[in-house]
Short mmCIF file of C-alpha atoms in Angstrom, two decimals:
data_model
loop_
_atom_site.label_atom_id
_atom_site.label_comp_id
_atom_site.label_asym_id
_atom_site.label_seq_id
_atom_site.Cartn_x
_atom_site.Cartn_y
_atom_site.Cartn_z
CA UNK A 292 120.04 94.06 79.01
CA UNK A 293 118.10 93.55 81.92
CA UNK A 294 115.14 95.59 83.48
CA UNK A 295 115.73 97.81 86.63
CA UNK A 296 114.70 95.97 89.87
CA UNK A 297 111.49 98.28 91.15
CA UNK A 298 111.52 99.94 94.48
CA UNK A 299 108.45 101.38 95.55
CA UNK A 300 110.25 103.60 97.74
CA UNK A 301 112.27 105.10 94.60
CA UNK A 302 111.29 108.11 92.53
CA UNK A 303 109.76 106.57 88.63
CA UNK A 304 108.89 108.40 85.87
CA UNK A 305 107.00 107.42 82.44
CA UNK A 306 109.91 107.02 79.88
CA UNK A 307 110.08 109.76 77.39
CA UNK A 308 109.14 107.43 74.54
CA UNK A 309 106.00 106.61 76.38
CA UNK A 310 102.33 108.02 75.16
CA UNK A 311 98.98 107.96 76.90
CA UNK A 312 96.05 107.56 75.84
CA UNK A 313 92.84 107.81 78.37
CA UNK A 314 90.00 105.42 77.64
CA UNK A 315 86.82 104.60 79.55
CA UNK A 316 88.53 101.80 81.11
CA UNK A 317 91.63 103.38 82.16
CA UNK A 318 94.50 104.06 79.83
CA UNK A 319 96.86 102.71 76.79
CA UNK A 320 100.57 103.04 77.15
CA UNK A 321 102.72 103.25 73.77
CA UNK A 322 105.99 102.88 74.19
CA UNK A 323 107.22 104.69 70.69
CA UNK A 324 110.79 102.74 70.92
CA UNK A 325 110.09 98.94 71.56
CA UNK A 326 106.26 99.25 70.09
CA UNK A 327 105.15 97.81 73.14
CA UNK A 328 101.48 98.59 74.13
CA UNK A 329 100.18 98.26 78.23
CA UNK A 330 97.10 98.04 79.16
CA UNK A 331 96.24 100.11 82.87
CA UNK A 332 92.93 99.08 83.83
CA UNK A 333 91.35 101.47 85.98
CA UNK A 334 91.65 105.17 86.63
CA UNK A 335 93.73 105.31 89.77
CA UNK A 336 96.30 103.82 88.58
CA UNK A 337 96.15 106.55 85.35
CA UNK A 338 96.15 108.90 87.89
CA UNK A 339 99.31 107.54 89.59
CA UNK A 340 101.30 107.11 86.50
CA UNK A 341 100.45 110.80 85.84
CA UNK A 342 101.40 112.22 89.13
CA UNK A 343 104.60 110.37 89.48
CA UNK A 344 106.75 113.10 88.53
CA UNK A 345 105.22 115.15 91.30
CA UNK A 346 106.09 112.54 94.16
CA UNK A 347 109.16 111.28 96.02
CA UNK A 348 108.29 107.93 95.19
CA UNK A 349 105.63 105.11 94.02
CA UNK A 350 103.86 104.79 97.48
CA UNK A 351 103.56 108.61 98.03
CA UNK A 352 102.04 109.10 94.45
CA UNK A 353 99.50 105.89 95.56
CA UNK A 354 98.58 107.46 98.92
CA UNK A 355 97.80 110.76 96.78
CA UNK A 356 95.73 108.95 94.67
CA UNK A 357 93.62 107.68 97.59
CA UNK A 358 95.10 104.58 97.41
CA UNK A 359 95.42 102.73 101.34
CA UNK A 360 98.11 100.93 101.89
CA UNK A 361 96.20 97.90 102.78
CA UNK A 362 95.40 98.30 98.54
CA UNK A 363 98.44 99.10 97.56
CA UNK A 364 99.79 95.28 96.19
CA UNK A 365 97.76 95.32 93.14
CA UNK A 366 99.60 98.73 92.41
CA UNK A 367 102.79 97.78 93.25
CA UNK A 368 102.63 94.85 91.31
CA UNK A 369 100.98 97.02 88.26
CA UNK A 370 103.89 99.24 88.49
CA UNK A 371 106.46 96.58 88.91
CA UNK A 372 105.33 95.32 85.69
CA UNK A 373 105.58 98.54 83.89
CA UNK A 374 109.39 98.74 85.27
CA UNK A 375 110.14 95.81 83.60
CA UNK A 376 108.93 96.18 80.16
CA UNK A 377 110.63 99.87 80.44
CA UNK A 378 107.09 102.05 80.67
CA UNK A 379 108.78 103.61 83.89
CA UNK A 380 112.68 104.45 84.05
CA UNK A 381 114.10 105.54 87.26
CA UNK A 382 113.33 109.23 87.94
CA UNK A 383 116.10 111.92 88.85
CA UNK A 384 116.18 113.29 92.50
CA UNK A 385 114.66 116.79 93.00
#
């Protein structure tokens, strides 16, 4: 099976098998159905996994973040990442 191709302009959401856990450097991710464990290294991008069911899509929740989009690579590439080891699934349409 392969892994979604990531749009930043699609709406993502944390996969329900997913936990977080907050630490002083940013975050663990547990994903409860492949045992896979992510590493997210600061806490922006905490803050943009968190909000990304309240955002059309990846760059909106990065702008709300106070992320510029002149910084907004590192992020993208972060989240790509986390679409391909299934952290994120697609997210329904509101």
């Amino acid at each position: 099976m392969t892994a979604p191709t990531f749009d930043p302009d699609q709406r993502w959401r944390l996969h329900p098998q997913v936990a977080v856990r907050p630490e002083p450097f940013g975050a663990l991710l547990y994903h409860f159905g492949t045992r896979k464990l992510s590493f997210l290294k600061n806490r922006t991008i905490v803050e943009v996994i968190n909000s990304l069911g309240d955002h059309p899509d990846v760059r909106s929740a990065c702008r709300a973040a106070g992320v510029e989009d002149s910084q907004l690579s590192p992020y993208l590439h972060a989240m790509s990442v986390l679409v391909a080891s299934n952290m994120l699934i697609a997210g329904e349409d509101r």
